[in-house]
CSV table of C-alpha atoms and ligand atoms in Angstrom, one decimal:
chain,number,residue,atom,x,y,z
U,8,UNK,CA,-70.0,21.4,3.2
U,9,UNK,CA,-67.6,20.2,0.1
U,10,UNK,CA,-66.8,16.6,-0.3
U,11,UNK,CA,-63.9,15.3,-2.1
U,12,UNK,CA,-64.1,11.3,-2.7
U,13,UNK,CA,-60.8,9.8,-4.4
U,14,UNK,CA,-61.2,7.0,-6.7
U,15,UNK,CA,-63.4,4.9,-9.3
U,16,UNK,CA,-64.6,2.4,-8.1
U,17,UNK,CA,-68.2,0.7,-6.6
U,18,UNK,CA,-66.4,1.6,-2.9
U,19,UNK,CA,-65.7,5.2,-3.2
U,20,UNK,CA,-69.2,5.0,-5.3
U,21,UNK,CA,-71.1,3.9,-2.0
U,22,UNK,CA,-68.9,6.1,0.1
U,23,UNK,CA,-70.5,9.1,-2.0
U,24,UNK,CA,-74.2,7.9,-1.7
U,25,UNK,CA,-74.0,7.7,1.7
U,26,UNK,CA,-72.3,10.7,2.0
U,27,UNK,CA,-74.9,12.5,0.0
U,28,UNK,CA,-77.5,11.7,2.7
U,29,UNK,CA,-75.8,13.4,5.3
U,30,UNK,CA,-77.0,17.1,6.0
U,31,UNK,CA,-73.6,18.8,6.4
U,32,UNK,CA,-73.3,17.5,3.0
U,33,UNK,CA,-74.0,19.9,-0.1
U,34,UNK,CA,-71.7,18.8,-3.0
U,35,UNK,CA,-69.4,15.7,-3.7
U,36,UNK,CA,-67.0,15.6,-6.1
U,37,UNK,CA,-65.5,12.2,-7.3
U,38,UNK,CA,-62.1,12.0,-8.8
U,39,UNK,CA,-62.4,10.0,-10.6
U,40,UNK,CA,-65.8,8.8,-10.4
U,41,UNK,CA,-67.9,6.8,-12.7
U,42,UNK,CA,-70.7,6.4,-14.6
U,43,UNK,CA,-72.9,6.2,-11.5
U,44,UNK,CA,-71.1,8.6,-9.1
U,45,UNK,CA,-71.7,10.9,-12.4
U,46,UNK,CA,-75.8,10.8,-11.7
U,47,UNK,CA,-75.0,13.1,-7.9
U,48,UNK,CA,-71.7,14.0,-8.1
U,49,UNK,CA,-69.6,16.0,-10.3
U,50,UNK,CA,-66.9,13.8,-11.6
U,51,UNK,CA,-63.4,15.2,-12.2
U,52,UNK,CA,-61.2,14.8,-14.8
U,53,UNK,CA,-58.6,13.8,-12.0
U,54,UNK,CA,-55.8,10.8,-11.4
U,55,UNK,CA,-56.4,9.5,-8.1
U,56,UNK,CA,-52.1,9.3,-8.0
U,57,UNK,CA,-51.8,13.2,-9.2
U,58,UNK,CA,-51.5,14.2,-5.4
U,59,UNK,CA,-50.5,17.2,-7.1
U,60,UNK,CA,-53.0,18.1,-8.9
U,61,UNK,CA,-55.8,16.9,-6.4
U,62,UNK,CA,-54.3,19.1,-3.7
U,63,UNK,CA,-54.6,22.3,-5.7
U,64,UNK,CA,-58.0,21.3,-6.3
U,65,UNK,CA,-59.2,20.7,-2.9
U,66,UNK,CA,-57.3,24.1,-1.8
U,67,UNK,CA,-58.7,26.1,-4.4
U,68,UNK,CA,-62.0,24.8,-4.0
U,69,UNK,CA,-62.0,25.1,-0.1
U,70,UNK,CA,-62.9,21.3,0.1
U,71,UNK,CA,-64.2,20.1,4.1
U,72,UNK,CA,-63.5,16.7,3.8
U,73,UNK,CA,-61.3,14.6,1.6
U,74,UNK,CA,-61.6,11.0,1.4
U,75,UNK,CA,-59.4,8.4,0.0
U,76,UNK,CA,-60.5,5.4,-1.2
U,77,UNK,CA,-58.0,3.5,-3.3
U,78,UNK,CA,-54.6,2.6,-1.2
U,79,UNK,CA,-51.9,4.2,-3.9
U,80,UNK,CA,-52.8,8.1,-3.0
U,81,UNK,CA,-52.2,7.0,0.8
U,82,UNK,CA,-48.7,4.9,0.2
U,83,UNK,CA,-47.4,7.6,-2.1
U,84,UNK,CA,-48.7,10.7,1.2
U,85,UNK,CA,-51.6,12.2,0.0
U,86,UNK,CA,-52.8,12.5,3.8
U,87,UNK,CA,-49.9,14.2,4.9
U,88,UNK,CA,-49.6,16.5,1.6
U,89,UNK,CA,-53.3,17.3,2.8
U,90,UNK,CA,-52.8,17.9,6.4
U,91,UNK,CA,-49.5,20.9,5.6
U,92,UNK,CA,-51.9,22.7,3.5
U,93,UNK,CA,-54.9,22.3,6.6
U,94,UNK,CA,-56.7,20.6,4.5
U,95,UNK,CA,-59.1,17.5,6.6
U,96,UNK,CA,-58.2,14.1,5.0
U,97,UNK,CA,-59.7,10.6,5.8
U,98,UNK,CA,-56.8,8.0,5.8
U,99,UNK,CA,-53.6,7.0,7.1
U,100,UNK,CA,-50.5,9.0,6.7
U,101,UNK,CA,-47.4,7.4,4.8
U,102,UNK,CA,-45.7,5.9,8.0
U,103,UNK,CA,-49.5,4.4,8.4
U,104,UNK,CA,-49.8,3.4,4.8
U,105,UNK,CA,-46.5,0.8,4.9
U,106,UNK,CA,-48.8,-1.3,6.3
U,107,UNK,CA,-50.2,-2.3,2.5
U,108,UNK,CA,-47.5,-1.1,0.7
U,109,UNK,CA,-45.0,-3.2,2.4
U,110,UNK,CA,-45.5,-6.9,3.9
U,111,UNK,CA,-42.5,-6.9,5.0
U,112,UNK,CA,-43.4,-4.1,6.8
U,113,UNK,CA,-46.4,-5.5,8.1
U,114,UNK,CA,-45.0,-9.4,9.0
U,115,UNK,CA,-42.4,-7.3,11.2
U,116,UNK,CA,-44.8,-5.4,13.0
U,117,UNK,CA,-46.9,-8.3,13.8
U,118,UNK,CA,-44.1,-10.7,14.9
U,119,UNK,CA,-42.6,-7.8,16.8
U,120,UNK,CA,-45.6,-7.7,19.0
U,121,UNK,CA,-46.7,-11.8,19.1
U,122,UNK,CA,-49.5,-11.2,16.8
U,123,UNK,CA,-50.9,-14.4,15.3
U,124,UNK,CA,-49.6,-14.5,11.7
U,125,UNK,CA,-47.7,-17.3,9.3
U,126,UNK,CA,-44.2,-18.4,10.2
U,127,UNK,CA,-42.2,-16.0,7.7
U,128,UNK,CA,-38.7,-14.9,6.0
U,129,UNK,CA,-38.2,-12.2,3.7
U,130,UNK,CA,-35.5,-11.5,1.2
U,131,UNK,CA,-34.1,-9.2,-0.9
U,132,UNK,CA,-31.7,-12.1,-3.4
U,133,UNK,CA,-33.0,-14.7,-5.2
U,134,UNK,CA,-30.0,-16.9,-4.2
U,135,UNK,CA,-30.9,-16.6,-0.4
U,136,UNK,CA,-34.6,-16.8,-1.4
U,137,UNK,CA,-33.7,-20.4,-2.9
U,138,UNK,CA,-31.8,-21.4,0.1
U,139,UNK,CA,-34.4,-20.1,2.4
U,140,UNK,CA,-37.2,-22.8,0.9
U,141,UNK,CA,-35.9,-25.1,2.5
U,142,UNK,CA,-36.8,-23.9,5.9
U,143,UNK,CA,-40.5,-24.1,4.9
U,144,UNK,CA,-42.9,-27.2,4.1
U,145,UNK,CA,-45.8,-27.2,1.2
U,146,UNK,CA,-47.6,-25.5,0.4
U,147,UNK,CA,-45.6,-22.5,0.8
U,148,UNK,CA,-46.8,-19.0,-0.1
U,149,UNK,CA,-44.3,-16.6,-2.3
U,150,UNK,CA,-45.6,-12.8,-1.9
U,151,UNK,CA,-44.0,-9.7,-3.6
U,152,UNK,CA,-43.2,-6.7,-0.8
U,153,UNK,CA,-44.9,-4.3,-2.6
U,154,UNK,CA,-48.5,-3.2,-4.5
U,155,UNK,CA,-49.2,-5.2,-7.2
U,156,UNK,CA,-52.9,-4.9,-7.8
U,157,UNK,CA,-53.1,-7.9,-5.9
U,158,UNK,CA,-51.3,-10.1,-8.0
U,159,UNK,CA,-48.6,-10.3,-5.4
U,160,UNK,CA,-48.8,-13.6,-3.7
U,161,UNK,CA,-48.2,-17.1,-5.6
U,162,UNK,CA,-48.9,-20.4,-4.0
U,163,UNK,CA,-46.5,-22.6,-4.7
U,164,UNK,CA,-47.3,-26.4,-3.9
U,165,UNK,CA,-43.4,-27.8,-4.5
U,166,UNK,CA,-40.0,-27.1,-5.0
U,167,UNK,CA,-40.6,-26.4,-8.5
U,168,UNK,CA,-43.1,-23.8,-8.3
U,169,UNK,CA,-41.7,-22.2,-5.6
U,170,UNK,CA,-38.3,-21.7,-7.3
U,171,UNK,CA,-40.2,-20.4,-10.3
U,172,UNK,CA,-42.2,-17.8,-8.6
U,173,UNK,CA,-38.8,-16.7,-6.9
U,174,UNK,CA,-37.8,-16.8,-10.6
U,175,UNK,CA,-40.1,-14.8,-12.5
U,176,UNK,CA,-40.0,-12.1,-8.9
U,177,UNK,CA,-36.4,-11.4,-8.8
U,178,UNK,CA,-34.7,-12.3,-12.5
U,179,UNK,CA,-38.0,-11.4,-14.7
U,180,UNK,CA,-39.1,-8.6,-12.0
U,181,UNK,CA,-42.5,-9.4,-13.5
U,182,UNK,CA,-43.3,-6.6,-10.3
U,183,UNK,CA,-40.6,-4.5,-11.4
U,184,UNK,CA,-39.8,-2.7,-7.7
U,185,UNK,CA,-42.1,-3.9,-6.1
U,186,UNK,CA,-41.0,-7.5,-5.7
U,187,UNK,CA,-37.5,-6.2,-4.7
U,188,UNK,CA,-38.0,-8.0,-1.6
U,189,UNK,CA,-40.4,-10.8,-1.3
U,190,UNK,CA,-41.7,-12.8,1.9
U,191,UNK,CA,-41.9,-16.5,1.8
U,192,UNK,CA,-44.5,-17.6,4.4
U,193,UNK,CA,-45.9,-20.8,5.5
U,194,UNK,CA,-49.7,-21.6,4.4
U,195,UNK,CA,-52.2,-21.2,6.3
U,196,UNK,CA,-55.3,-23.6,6.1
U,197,UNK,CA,-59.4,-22.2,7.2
U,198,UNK,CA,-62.2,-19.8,6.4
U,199,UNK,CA,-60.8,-16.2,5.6
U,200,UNK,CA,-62.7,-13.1,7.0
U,201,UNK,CA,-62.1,-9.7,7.1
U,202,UNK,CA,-63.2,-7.2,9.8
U,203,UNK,CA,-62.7,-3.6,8.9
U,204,UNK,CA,-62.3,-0.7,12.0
U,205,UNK,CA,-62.5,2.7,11.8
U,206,UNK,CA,-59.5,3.8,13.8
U,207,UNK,CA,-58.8,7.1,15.5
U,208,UNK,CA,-55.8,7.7,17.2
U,209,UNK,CA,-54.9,4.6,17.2
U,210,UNK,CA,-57.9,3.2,18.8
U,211,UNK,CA,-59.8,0.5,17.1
U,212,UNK,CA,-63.2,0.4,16.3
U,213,UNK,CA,-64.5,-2.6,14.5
U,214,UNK,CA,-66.9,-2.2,12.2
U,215,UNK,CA,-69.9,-5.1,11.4
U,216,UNK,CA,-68.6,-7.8,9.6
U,217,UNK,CA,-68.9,-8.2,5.8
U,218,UNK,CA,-68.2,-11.5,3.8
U,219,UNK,CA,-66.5,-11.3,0.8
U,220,UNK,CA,-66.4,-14.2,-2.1
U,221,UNK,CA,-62.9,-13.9,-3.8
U,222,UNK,CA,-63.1,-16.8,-5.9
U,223,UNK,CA,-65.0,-15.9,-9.6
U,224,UNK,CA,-66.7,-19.3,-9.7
U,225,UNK,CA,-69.9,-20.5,-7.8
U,226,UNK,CA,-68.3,-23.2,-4.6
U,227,UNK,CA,-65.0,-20.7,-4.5
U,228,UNK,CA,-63.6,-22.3,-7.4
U,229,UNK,CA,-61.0,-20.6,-9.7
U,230,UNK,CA,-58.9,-17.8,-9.8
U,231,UNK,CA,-59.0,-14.5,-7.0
U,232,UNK,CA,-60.9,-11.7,-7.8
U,233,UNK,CA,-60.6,-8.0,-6.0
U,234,UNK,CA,-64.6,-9.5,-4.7
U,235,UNK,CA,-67.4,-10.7,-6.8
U,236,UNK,CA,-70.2,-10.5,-3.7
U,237,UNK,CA,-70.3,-9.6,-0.3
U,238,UNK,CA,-73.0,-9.8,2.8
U,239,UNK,CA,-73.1,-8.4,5.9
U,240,UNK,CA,-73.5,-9.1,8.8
U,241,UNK,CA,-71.8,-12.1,9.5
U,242,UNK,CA,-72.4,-14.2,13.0
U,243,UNK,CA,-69.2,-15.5,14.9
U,244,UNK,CA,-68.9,-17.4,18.4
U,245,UNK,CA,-68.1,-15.7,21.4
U,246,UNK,CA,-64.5,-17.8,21.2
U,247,UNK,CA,-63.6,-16.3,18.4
U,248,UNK,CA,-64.9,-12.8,18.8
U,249,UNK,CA,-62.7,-13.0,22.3
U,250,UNK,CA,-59.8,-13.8,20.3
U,251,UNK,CA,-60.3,-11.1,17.3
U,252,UNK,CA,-60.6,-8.8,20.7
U,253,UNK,CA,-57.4,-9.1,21.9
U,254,UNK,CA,-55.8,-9.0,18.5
U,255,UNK,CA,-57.5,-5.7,18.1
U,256,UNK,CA,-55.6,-4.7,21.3
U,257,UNK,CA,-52.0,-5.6,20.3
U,258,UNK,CA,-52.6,-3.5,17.0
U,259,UNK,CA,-53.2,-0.6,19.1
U,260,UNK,CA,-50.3,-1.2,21.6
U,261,UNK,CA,-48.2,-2.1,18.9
U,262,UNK,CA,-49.0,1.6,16.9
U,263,UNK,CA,-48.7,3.2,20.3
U,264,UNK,CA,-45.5,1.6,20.7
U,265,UNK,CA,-44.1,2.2,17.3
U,266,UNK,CA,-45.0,5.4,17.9
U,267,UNK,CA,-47.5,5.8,15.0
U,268,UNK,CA,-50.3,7.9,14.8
U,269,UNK,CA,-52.9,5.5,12.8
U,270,UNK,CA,-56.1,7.5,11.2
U,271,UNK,CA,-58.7,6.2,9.1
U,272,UNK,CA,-59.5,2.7,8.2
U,273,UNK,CA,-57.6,-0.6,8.8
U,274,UNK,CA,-58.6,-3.8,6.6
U,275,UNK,CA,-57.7,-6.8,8.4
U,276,UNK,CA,-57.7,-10.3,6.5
U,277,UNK,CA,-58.1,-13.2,8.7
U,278,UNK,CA,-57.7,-16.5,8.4
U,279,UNK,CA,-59.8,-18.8,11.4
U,280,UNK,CA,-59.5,-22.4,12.3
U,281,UNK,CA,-61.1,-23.0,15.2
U,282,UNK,CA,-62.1,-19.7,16.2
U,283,UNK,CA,-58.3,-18.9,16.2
U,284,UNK,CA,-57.3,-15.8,14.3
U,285,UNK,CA,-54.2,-15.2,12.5
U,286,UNK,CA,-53.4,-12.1,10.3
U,287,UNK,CA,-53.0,-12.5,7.0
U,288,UNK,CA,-52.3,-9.1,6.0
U,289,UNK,CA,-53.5,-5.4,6.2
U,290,UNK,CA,-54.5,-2.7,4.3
U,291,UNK,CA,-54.8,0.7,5.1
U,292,UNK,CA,-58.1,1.4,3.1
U,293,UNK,CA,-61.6,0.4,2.9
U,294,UNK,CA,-62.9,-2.9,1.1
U,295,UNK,CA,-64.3,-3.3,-1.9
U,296,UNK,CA,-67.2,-4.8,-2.4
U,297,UNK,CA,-67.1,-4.5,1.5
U,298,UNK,CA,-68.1,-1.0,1.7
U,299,UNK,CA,-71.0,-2.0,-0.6
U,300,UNK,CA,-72.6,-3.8,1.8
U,301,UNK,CA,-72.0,-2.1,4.8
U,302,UNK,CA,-72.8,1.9,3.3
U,303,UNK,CA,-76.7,0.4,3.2
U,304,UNK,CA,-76.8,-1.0,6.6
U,305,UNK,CA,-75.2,1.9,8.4
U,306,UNK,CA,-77.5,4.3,10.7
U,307,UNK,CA,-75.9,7.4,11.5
U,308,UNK,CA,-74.2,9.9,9.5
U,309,UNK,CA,-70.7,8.8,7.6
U,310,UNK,CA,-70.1,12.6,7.1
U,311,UNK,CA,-70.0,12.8,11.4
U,312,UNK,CA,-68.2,9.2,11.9
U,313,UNK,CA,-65.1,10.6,9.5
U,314,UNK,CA,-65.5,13.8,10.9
U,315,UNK,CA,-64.8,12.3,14.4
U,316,UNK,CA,-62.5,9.6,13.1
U,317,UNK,CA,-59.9,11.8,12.0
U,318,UNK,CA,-60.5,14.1,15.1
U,319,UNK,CA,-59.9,11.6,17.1
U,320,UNK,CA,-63.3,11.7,19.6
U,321,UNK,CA,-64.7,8.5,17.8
U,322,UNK,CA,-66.6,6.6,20.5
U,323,UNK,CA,-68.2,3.2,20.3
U,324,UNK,CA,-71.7,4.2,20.2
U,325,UNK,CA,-71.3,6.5,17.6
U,326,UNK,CA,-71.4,3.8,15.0
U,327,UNK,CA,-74.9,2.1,14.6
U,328,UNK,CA,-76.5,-0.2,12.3
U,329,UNK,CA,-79.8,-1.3,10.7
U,330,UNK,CA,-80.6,-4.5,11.6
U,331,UNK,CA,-81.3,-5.5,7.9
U,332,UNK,CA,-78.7,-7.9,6.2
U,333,UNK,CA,-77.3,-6.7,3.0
U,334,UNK,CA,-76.0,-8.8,0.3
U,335,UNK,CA,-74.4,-7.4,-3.3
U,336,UNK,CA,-73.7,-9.6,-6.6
U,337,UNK,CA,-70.7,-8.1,-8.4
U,338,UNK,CA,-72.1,-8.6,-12.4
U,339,UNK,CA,-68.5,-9.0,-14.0
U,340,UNK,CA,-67.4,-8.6,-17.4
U,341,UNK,CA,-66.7,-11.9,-19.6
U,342,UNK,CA,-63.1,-13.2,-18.7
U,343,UNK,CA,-62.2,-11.5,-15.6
U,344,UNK,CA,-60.0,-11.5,-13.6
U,345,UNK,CA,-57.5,-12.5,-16.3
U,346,UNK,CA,-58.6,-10.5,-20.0
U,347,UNK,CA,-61.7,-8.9,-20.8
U,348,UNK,CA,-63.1,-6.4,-22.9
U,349,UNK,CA,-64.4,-2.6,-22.5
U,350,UNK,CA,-67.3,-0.8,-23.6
U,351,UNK,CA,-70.0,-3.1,-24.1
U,352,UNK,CA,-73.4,-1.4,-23.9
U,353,UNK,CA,-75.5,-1.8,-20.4
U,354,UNK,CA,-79.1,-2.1,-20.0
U,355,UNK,CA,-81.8,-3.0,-17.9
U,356,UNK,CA,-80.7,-0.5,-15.1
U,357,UNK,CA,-83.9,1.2,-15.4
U,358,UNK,CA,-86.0,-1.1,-14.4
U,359,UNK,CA,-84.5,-2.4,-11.6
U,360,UNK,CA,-86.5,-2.3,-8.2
U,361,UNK,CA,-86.9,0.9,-6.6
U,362,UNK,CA,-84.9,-0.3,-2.9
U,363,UNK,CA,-82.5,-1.8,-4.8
U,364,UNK,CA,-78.9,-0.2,-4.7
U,365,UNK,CA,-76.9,-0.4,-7.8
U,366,UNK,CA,-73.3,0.6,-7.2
U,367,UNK,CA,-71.1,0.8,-10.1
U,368,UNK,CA,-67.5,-0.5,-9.9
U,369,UNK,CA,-66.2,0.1,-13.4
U,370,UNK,CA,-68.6,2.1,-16.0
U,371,UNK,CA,-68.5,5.0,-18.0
U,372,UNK,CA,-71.3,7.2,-19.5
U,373,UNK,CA,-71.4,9.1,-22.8
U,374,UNK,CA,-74.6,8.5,-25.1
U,375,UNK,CA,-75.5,5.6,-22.8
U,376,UNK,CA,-74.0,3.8,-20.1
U,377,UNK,CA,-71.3,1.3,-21.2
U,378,UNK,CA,-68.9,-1.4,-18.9
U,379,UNK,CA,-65.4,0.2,-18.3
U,380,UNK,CA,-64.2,-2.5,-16.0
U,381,UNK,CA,-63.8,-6.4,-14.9
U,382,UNK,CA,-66.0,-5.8,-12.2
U,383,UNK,CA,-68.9,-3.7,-13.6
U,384,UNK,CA,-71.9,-3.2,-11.3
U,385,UNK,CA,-72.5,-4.4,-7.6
U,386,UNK,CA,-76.6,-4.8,-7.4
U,387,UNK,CA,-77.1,-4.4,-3.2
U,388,UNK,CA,-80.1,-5.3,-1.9
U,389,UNK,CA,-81.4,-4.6,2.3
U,390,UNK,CA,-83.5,-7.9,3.5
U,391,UNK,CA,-84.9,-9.2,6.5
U,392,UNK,CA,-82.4,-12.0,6.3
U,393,UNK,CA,-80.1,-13.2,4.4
U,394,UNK,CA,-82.5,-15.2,1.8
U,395,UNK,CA,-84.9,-12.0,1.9
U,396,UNK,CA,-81.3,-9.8,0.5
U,397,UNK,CA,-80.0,-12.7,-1.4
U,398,UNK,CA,-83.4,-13.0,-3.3
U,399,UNK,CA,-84.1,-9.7,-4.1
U,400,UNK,CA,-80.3,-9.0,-5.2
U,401,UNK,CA,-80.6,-11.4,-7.7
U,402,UNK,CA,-84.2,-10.9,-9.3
U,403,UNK,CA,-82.5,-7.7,-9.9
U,404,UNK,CA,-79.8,-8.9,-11.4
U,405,UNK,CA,-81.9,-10.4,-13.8
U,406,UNK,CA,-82.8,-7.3,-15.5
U,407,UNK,CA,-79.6,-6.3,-16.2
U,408,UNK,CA,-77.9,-7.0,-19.3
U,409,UNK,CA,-74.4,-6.6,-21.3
U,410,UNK,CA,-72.7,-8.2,-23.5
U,411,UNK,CA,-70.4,-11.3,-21.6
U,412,UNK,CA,-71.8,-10.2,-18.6
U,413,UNK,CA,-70.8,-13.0,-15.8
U,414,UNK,CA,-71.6,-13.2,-11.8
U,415,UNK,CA,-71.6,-16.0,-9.3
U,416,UNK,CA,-74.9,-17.5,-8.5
U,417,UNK,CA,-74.1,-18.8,-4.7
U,418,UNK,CA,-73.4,-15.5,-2.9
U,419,UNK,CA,-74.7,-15.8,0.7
U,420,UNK,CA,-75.8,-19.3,0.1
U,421,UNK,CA,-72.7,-21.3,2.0
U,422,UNK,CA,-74.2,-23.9,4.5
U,423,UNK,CA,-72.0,-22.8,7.3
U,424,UNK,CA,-72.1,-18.5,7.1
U,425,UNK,CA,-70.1,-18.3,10.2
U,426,UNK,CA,-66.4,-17.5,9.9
X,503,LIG,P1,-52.8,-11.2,0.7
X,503,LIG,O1,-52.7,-10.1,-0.4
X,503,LIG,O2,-51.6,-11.3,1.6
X,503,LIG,O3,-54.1,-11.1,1.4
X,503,LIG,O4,-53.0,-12.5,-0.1
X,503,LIG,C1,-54.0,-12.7,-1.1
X,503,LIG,C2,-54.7,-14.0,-0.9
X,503,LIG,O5,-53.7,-15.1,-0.9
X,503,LIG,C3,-55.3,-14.1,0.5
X,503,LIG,O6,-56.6,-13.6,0.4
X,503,LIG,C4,-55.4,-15.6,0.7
X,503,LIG,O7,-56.4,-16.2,0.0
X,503,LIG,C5,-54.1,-16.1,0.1
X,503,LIG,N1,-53.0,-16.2,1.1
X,503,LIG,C6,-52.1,-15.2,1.4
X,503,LIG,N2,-51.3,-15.6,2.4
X,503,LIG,C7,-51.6,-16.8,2.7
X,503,LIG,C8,-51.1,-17.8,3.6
X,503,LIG,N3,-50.1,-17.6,4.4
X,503,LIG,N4,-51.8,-19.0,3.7
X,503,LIG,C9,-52.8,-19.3,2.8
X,503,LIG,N5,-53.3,-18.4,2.0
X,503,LIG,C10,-52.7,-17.2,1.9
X,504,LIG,N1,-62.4,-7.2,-1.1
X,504,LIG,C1,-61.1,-7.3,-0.7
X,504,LIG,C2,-60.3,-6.0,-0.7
X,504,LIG,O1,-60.9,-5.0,-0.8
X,504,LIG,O2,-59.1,-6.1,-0.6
């Protein structure tokens, strides 16, 4: 069978290798791809937005299985382009995919059917966005409607800020279309989680949990990050998993109600206090450096799970798991998340241990291999536990070098790992 993965990064990258282990599989292509998806993959000299261009491809070809990593292919209808042409595609169609490209969208949905989520207001004028402040307390959060590379949500912690993120939104469109509505919502204090579920016709099924660490500096410090390291699994109490439970079953009503037709992976963001659960938004793709970390610790075939997914007979036990922990350092390039440079010369990868997993998020090869990204190289190790993973993750990381090369030093080393 032909595999088509969609994107660059160290996700779609460990979506490929574990697709590669499956025996229905013969041949992956990546578009993109990277310098590591180039070592068992062919790479193609594809935009993961030229829907066109992939869907000749793929019908040409006589791809099996299509699978779409990134979230911009889904919101522009990939999924749908796919399906006319009978082509099988992994991911949500465009009705699915306003879930991430709209949280306007999203805050409706979840209010409409009493799912726990921030008191909110959207607008579409910056004067009634002004006037609207004043029905909130702060912090307040100020988020963009649309994509914007996650750059889309400034916390404002007074009157001031807030009027100048509405400011630089609406008058400076620094979001252009995008922030042509924006939601003002109120902040919501806690430990954020994620849980990712595989979902086939409109059934949930939640997948192990994976901690990410958004913050670049060690004791989540600084700026966000798209994820600079990641561990699964991740223990919760019985409270809260009841409560995650019956959030998990108003999604479905809700989709059944709306009259959607949900396929393919839905990210959840939490944020807990007290084992209680409220949404904090949701995107229609896979994590990243999520996937990194649960790719290694999955125990059946991904190939058969998407296969079953998108045919809607997915059934609980068909999803099983090593009972290893898995942890992955993101090595980053000096500067990220705000400026950083391209190109600087990697080395080391060599003589990295031989059970050691080294995904690459942003690199490109030519007469060696060079960094073509803020977030370079994820380095995943399998452990016993979570100090066995953590340990060996980061002697490996050791032997790795380039130029400005940065990570965090405290992934998996919080006190309290619960969410
Ligand atoms: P989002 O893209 O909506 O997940 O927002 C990006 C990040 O902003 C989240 O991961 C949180 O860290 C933060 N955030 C978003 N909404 C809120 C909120 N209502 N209260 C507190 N933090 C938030
Ligand atoms: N790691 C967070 C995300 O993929 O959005």
């Amino acid at each position: 069978m032909k595999v088509l993965v969609i994107g660059n990064g160290g996700r779609e990258h460990a979506l490929a290798w574990k697709l590669s282990e499956s025996k229905n599989v013969d041949k992956i292509f990546m578009a993109r791809g990277n310098g590591g998806t180039e070592d068992f993959c062919e790479n193609l000299d594809l935009d993961p937005k030229d829907i066109h261009g992939l869907l000749k491809f793929a019908h040409e070809e006589k791809i099996d299985l299509t699978v779409v990593g990134p979230e911009d292919p889904l919101c522009l209808g990939i999924v749908d382009a796919f399906k006319e042409k009978g082509l099988k595609v992994f991911g949500p169609n465009k009705d699915c995919a306003r879930f991430e490209k709209s949280k306007e969208f999203t805050k409706k949905f979840l209010e409409k059917y009493s799912i726990p989520t921030a008191k909110y207001k959207s607008f579409e004028n910056y004067d009634e966005a002004i006037e609207g402040l004043s029905e909130f307390s702060y912090p307040l959060v100020v988020k963009a409607d649309g994509l914007c590379l996650g750059k889309g949500v400034i916390i404002c912690q007074n009157l001031e800020e807030a009027k100048d993120a509405l400011h630089k939104i609406f008058k400076d469109k620094i979001f252009g279309d995008e922030g042509s509505t924006v939601v003002i919502e109120e902040f919501l204090t806690g430990e954020e989680a994620s849980v990712l579920c595989l979902v086939s016709d409109n059934k949930l099924f939640p997948l192990e949990r994976a901690k990410d660490h958004k913050q670049i500096f060690d004791g989540d410090k600084g700026p966000n990050t798209g994820g600079v390291g990641t561990y699964s699994p991740v223990a919760a109490s019985q409270e809260l998993e009841k409560n995650l439970q019956v959030i998990y079953r108003q999604i479905e009503d809700g989709l059944d109600k709306e009259k959607l037709t949900y396929s393919g992976i839905l990210f959840i963001g939490f944020m807990i206090e007290e084992d209680k659960p409220k949404v904090l938004e949701f995107n229609v793709r896979f994590g990243d450096p999520e996937t990194e970390v649960l790719m290694p610790r999955l125990d059946c075939d991904l190939f058969e799970l998407l296969n079953k997914t998108i045919d809607g007979k997915l059934k609980e036990e068909d999803i099983k798991w090593k009972d290893e922990t898995c942890l992955t350092v993101i090595m980053c390039s000096g500067g990220y998340p705000a400026s950083y440079e391209k190109g600087k010369e990697i080395s080391g990868l060599d003589d990295v241990d031989e059970d050691i997993i080294v995904f690459h998020n942003g690199t490109k090869k030519s007469d060696a291999l060079y960094t073509n990204g803020g977030r370079v190289l994820s380095v995943t190790a399998l452990g016993k536990n979570l100090e066995e993973a953590r340990k060996k993750a980061y002697d490996n990381v050791a032997k790795i070098n380039f130029d400005g090369a940065y990570f965090r030093k405290d992934i998996g080393t919080k006190k309290n790992n619960n969410i």
